[in-house]
mmCIF file of C-alpha atoms and ligand atoms in Angstrom:
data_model
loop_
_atom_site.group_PDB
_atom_site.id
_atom_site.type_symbol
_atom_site.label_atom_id
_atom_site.label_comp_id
_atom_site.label_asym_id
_atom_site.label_seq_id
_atom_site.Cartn_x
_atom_site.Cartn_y
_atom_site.Cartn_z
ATOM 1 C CA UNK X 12 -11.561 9.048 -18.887
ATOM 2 C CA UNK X 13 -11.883 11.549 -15.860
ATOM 3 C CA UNK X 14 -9.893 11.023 -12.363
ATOM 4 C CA UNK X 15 -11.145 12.518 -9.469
ATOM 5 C CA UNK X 16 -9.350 12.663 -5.905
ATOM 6 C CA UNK X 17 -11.168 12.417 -2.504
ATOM 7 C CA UNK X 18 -9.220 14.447 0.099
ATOM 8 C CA UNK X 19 -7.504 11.214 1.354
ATOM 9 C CA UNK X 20 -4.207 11.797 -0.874
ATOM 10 C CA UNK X 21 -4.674 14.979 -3.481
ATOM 11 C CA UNK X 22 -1.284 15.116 -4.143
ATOM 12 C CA UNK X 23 -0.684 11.834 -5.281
ATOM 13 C CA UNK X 24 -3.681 11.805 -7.211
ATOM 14 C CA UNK X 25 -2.285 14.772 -8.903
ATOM 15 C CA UNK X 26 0.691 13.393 -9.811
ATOM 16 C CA UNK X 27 -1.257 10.548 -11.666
ATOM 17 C CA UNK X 28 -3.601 12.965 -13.665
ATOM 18 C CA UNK X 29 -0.946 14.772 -14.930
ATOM 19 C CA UNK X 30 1.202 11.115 -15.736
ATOM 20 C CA UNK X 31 -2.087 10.577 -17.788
ATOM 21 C CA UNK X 32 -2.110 14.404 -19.266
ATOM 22 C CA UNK X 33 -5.007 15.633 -17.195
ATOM 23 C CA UNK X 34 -6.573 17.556 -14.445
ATOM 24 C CA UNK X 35 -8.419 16.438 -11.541
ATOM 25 C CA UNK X 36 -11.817 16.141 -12.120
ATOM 26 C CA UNK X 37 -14.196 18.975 -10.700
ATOM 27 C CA UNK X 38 -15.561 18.074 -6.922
ATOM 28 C CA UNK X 39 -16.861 19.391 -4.154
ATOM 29 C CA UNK X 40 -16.243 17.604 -0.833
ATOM 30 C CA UNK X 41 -17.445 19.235 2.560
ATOM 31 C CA UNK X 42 -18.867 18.662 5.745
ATOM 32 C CA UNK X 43 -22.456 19.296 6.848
ATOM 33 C CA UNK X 44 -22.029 21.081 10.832
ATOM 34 C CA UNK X 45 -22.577 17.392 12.429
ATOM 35 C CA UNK X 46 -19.940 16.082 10.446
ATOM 36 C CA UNK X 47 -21.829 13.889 7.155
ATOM 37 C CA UNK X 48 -19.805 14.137 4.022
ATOM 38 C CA UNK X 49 -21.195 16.344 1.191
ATOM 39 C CA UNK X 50 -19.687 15.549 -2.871
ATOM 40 C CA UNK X 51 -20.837 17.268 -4.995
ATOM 41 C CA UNK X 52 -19.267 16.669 -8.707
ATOM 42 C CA UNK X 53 -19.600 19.874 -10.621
ATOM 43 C CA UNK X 54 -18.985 18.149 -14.510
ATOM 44 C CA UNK X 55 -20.919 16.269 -16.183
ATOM 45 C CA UNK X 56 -19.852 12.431 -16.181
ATOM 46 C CA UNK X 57 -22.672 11.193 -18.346
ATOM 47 C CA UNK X 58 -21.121 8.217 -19.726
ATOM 48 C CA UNK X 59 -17.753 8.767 -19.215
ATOM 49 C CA UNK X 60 -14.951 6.237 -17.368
ATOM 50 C CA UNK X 61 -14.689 7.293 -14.107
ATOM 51 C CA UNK X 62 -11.425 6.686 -11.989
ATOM 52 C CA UNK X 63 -11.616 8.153 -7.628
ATOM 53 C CA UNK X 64 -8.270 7.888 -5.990
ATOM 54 C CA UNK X 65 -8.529 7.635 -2.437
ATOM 55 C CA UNK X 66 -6.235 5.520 -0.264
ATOM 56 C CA UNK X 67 -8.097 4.095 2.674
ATOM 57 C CA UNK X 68 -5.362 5.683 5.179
ATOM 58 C CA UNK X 69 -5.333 7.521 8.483
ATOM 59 C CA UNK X 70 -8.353 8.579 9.097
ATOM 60 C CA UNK X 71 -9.831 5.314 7.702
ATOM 61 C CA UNK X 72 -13.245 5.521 8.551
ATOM 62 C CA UNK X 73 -13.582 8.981 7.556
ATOM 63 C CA UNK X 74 -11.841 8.523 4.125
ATOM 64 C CA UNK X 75 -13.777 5.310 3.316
ATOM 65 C CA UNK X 76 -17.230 6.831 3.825
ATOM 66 C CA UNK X 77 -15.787 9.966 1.980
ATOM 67 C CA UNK X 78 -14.917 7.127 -1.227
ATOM 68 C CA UNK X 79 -17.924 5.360 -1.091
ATOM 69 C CA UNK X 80 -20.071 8.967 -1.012
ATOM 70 C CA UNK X 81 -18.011 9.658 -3.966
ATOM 71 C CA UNK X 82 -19.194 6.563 -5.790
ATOM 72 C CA UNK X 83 -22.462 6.706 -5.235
ATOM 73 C CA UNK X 84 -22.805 10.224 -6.416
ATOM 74 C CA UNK X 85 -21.191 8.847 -9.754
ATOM 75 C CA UNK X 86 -22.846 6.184 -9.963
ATOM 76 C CA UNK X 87 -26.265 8.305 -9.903
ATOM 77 C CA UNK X 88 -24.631 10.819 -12.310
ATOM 78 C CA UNK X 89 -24.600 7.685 -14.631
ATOM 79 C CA UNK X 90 -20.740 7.155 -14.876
ATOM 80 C CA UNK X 91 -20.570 4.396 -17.189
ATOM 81 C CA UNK X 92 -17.861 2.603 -15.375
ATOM 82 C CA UNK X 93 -16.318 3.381 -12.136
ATOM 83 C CA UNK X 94 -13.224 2.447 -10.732
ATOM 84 C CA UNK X 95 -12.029 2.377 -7.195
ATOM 85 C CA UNK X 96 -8.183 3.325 -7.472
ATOM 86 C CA UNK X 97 -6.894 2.371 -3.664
ATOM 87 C CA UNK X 98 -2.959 2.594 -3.657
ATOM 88 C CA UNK X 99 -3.725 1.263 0.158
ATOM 89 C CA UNK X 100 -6.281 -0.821 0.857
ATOM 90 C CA UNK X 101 -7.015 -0.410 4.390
ATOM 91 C CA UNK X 102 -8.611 -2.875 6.705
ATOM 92 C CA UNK X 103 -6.931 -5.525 5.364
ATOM 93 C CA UNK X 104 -5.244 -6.946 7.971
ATOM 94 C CA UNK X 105 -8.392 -8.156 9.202
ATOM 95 C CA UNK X 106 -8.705 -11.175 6.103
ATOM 96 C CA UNK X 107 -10.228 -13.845 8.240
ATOM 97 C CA UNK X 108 -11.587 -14.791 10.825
ATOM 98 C CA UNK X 109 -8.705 -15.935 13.711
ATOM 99 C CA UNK X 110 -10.986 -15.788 16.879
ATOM 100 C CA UNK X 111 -14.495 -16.304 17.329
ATOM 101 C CA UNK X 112 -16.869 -13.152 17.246
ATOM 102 C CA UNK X 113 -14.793 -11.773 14.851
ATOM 103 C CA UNK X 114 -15.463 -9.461 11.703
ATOM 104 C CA UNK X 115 -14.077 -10.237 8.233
ATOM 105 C CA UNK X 116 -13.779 -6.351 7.798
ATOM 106 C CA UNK X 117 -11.299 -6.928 4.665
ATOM 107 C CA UNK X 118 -14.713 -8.674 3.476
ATOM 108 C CA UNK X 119 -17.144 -6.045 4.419
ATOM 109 C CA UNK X 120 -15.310 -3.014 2.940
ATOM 110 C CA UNK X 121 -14.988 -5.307 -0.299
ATOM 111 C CA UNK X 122 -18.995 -5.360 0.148
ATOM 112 C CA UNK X 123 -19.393 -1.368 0.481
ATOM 113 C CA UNK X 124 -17.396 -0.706 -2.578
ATOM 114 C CA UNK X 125 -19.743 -3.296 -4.686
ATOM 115 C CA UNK X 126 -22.666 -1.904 -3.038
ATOM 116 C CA UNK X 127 -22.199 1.709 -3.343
ATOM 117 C CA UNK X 128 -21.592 0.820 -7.311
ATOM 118 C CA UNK X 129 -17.678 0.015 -7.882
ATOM 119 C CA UNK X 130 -17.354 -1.627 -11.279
ATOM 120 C CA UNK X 131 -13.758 -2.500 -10.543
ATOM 121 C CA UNK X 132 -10.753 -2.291 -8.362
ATOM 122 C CA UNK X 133 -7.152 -1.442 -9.178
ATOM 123 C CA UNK X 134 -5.287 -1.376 -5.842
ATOM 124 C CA UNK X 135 -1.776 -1.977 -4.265
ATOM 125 C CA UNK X 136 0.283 -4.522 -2.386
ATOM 126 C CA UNK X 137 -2.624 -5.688 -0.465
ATOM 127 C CA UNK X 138 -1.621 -7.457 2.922
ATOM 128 C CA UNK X 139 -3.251 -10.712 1.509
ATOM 129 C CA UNK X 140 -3.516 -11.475 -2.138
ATOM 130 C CA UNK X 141 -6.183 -13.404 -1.559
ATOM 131 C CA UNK X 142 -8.546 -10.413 -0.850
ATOM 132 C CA UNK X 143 -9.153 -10.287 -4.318
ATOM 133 C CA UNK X 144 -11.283 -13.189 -3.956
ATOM 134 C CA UNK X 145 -13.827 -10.830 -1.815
ATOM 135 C CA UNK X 146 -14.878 -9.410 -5.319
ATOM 136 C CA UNK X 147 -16.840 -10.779 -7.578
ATOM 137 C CA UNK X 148 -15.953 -7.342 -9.900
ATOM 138 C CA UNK X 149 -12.750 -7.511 -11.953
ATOM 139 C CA UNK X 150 -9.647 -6.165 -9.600
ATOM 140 C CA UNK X 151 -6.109 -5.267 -11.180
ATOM 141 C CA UNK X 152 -3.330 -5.227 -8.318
ATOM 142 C CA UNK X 153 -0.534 -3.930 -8.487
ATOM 143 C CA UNK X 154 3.003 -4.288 -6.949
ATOM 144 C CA UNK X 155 5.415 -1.659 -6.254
ATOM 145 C CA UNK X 156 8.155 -4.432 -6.340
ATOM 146 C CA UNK X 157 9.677 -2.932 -10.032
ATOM 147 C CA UNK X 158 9.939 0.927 -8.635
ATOM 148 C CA UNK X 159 11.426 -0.269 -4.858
ATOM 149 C CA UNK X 160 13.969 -2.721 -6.775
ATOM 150 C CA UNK X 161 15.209 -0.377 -9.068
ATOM 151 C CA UNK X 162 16.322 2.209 -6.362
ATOM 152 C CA UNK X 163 17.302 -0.912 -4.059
ATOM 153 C CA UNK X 164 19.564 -2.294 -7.351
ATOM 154 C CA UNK X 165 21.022 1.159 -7.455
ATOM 155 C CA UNK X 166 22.347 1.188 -3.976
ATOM 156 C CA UNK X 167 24.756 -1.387 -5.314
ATOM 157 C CA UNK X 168 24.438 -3.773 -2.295
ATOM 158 C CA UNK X 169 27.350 -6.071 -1.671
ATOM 159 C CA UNK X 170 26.140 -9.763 -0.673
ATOM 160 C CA UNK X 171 22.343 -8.737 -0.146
ATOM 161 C CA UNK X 172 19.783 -10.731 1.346
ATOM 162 C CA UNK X 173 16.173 -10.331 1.457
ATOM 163 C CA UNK X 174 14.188 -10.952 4.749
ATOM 164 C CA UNK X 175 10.486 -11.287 5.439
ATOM 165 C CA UNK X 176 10.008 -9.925 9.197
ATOM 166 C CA UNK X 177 7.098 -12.714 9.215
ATOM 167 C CA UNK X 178 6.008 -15.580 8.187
ATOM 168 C CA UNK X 179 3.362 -13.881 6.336
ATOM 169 C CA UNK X 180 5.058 -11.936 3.844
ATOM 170 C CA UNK X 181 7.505 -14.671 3.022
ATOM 171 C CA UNK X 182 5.579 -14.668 -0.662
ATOM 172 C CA UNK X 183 6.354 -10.876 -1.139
ATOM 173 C CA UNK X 184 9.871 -11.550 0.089
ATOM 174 C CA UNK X 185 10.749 -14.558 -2.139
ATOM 175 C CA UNK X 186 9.491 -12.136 -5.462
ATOM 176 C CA UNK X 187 12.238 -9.648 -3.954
ATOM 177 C CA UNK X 188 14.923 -12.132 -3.575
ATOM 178 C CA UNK X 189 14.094 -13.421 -7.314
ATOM 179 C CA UNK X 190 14.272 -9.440 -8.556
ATOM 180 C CA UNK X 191 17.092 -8.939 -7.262
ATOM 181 C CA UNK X 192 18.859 -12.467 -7.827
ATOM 182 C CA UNK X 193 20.171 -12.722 -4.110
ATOM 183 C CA UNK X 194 19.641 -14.806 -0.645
ATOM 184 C CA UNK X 195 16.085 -15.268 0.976
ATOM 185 C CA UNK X 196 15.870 -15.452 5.154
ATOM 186 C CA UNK X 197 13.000 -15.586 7.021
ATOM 187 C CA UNK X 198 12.066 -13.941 10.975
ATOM 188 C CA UNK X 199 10.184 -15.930 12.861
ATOM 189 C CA UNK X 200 7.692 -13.251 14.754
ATOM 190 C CA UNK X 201 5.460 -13.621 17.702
ATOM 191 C CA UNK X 202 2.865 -11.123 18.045
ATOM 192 C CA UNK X 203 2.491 -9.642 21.829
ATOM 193 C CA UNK X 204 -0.547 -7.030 21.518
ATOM 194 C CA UNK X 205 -1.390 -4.654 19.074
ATOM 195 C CA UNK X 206 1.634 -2.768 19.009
ATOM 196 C CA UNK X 207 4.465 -5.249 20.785
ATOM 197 C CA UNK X 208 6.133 -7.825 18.706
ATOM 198 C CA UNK X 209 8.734 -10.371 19.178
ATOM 199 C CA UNK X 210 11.497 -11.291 17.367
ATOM 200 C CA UNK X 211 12.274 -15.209 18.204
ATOM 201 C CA UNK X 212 14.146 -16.473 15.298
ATOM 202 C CA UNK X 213 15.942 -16.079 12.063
ATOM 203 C CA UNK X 214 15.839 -18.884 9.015
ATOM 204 C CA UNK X 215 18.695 -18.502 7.044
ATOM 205 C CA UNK X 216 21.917 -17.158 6.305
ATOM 206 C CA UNK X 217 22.478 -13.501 7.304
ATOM 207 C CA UNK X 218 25.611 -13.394 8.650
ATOM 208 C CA UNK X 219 28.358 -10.957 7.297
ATOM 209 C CA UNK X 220 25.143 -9.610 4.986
ATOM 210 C CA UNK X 221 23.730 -6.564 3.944
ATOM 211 C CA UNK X 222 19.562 -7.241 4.661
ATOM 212 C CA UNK X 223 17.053 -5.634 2.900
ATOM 213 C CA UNK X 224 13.749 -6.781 5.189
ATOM 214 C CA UNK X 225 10.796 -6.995 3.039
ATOM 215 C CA UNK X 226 7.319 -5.471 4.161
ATOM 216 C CA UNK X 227 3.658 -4.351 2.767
ATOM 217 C CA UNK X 228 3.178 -2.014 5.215
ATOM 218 C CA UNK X 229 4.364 -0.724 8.962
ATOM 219 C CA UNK X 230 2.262 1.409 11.628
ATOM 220 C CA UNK X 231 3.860 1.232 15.206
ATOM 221 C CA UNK X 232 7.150 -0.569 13.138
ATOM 222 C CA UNK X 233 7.192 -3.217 15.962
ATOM 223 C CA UNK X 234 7.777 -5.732 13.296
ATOM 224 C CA UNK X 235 10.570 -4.202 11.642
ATOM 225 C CA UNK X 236 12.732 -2.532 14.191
ATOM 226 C CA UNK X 237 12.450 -6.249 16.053
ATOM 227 C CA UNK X 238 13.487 -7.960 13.292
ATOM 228 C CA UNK X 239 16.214 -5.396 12.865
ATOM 229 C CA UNK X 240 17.481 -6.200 15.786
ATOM 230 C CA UNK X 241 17.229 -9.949 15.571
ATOM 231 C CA UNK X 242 19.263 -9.530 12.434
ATOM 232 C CA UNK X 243 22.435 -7.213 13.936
ATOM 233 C CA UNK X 244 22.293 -9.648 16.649
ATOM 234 C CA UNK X 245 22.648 -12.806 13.953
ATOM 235 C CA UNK X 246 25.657 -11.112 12.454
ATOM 236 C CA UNK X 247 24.011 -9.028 9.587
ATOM 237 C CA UNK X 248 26.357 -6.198 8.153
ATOM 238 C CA UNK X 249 23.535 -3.678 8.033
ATOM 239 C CA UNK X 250 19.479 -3.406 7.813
ATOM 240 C CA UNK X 251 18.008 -1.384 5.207
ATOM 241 C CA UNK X 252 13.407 -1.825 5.148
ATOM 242 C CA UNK X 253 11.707 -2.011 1.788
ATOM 243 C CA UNK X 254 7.774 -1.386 2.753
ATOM 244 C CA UNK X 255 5.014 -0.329 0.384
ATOM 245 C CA UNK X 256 3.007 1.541 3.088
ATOM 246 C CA UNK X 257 4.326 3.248 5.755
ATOM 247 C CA UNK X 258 1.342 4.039 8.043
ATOM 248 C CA UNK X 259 3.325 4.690 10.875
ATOM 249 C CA UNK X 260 2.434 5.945 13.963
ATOM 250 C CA UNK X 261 4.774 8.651 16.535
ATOM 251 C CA UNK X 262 5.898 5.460 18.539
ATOM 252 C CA UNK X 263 6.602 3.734 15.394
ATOM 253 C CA UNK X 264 8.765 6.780 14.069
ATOM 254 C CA UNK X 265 10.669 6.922 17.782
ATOM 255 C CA UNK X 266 11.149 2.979 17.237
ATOM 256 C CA UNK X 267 12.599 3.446 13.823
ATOM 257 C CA UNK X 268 14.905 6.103 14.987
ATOM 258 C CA UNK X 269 16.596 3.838 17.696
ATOM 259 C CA UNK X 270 16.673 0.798 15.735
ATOM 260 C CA UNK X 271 19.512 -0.580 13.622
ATOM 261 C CA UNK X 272 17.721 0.258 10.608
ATOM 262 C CA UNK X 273 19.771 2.496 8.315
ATOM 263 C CA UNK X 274 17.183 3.529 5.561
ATOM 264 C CA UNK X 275 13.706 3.037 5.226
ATOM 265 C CA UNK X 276 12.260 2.653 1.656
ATOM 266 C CA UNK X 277 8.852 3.301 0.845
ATOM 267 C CA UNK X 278 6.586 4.565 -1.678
ATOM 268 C CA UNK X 279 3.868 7.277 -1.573
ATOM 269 C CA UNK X 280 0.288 5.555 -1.137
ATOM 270 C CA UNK X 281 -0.073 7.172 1.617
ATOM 271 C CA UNK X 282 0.420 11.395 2.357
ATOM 272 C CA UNK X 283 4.096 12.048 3.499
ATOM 273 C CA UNK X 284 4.477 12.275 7.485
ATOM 274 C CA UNK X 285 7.213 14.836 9.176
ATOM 275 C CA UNK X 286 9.785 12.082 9.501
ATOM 276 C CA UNK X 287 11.941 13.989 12.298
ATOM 277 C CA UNK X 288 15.098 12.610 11.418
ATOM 278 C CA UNK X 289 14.234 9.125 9.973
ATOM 279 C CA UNK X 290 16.496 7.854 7.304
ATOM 280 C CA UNK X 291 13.707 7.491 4.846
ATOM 281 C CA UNK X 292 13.355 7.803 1.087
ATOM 282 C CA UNK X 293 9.881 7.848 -0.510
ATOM 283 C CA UNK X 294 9.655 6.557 -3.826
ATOM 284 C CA UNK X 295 6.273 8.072 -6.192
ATOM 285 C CA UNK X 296 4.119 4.867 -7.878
ATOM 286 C CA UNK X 297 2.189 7.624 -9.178
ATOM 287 C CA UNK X 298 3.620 6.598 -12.584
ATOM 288 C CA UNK X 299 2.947 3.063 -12.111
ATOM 289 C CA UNK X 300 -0.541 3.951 -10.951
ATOM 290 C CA UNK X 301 -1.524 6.546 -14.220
ATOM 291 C CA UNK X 302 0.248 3.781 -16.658
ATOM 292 C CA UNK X 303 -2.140 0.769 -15.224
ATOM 293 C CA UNK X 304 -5.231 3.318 -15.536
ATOM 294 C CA UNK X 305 -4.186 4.380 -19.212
ATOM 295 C CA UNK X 306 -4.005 0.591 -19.854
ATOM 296 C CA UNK X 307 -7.296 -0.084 -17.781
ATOM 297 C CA UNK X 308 -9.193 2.148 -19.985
ATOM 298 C CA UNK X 309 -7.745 1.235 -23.515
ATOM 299 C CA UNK X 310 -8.352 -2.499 -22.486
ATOM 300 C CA UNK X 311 -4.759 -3.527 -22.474
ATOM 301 C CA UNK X 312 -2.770 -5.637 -20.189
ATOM 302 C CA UNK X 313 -1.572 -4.218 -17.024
ATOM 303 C CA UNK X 314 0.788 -7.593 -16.330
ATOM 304 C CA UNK X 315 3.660 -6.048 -18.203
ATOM 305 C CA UNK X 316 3.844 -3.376 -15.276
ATOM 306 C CA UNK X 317 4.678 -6.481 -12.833
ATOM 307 C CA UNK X 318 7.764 -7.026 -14.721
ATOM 308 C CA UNK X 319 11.033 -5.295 -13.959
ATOM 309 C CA UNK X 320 13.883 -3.957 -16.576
ATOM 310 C CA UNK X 321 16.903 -5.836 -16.372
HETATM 311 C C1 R5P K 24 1.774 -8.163 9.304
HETATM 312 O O1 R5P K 24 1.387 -9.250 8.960
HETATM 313 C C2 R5P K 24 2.080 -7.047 8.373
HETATM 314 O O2 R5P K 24 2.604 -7.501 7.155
HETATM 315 C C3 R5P K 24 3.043 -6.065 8.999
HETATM 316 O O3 R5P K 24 4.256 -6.723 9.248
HETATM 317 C C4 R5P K 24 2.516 -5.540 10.304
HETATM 318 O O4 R5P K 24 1.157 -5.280 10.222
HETATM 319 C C5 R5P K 24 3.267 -4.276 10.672
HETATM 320 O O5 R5P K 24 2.712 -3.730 11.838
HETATM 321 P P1 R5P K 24 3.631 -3.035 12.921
HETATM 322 O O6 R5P K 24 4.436 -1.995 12.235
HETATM 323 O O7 R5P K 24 2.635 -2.457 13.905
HETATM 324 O O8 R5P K 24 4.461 -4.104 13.566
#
């Protein structure tokens, strides 16, 4: 087995090489003057089962073309297998096609990886499961539901509920609720432009509760910090936000500042921001990530790592 990092998220892709008791593989990623992406990949991978970590984060277009440049020099260096290791999948948002003239991007970055010679896919809490349907290679996905429930179980909650901000993640949501054997309520969202949302209703009982709202990812954190509000307004004791991948922009960060929202729990799929002040804590999958590419290459299952200690 040999990992190697594009320069989306080194330090995460650190963390899992040394989980699995290695070093980065040897690369060399640069920049021609005009701006084209040089690899070069100084070892020889003859053969060997090839693993390239790269998040599909801000900048997405860059670190794409960056991952796909990486396969296709491994795939000519006659990798036997090569796997795509995306804690984030980005794109994904656009899944299908809601208006007419327009792309199924989700679809057409699923297309690239193929193309450029991805023999499978182990990725994270992607917005849609269904997106695993865009492959016709095998793809092993991953939830960061057992790491964010143990810390949330920790915090000792009295009379949790979980809440989905959306109708959307109400699947995510429910698997919370199940893990951590408490209340389900549901926001019923409206969404205004790109970055405006609107809260218009809450399903279920949150009154005199402590909410835990439920999330794959935030970027401006319209969603949450109107849903947090929503809630304090429907009688909820306090908001805490559970979200796998916190993308999220200055505005966002401002939002999540002024919003009832007393901690913010995420994981690190994506590189760390300067939080200013947020009430955040950032929990590693790194862990979760090396065991399910230890398993990947000794042919186990990885479905045991969906499961949570009681
Ligand atoms: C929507 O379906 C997603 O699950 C997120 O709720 C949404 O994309 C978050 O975006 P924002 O933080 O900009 O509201």
């Amino acid at each position: 087995m040999l990992i190697f990092s594009g320069t989306a998220h080194e330090e995460l892709a650190r963390r899992l090489a040394s989980f699995v008791g290695q070093n980065l593989g040897a690369v060399d990623i640069s920049r021609f003057p005009d701006g084209e992406i040089m690899v070069k990949i100084i070892e020889n991978i003859r053969g060997r089962d090839v693993y390239i970590v790269q998040p599909i984060c801000y900048p997405p277009n860059e670190n794409l073309m960056e991952l796909l440049i990486m396969i296709d020099a491994a795939r000519r260096a006659s990798a036997a297998r090569i796997t795509a290791v995306l804690p984030f999948y980005g794109y994904a948002r656009q899944d299908r096609k809601d208006q007419p003239r327009v792309p199924i991007t989700a679809k057409l970055v699923a297309n690239l990886l193929v193309a450029a010679g991805t023999s499978r896919l182990l990725t994270m809490d992607l917005h849609a499961q269904q997106i695993q349907g865009f492959f016709d290679i095998p793809v092993d996905h991953l939830h960061a539901a057992p790491v964010m429930v143990k810390y949330l179980r920790s915090q000792n909650l009295e009379n949790p509920v979980v809440v989905s901000p959306d109708a959307g993640g109400s699947k995510m949501a429910y698997a919370y609720s199940e893990m951590l054997r408490c209340g389900l309520a549901f926001v019923a969202k409206q969404r205004k432009g790109p970055s405006e949302v609107e809260a218009i209703n809450v399903v279920g009982e949150v009154e005199n509760r402590n909410a835990i709202l439920v999330d794959d990812l935030s970027t401006t954190g319209g969603t949450l910090t109107e849903a947090a509000r929503i809630l304090k307004e429907r009688g909820a004791r306090s908001v805490r936000a559970a979200v796998t991948h916190t993308l999220i922009t200055e505005k966002g960060m401002e939002r999540l500042k002024q919003s009832p929202i007393e901690e913010l729990v995420t994981t690190d799929s994506v590189p760390k921001k300067e939080w200013k002040g947020c009430p955040i804590k950032i929990l590693s999958v790194a862990e979760l990530l090396g065991e399910a590419l230890i398993r990947i290459h000794n042919n186990q299952s990885v479905t045991s790592l969906f499961k949570i200690s009681e």
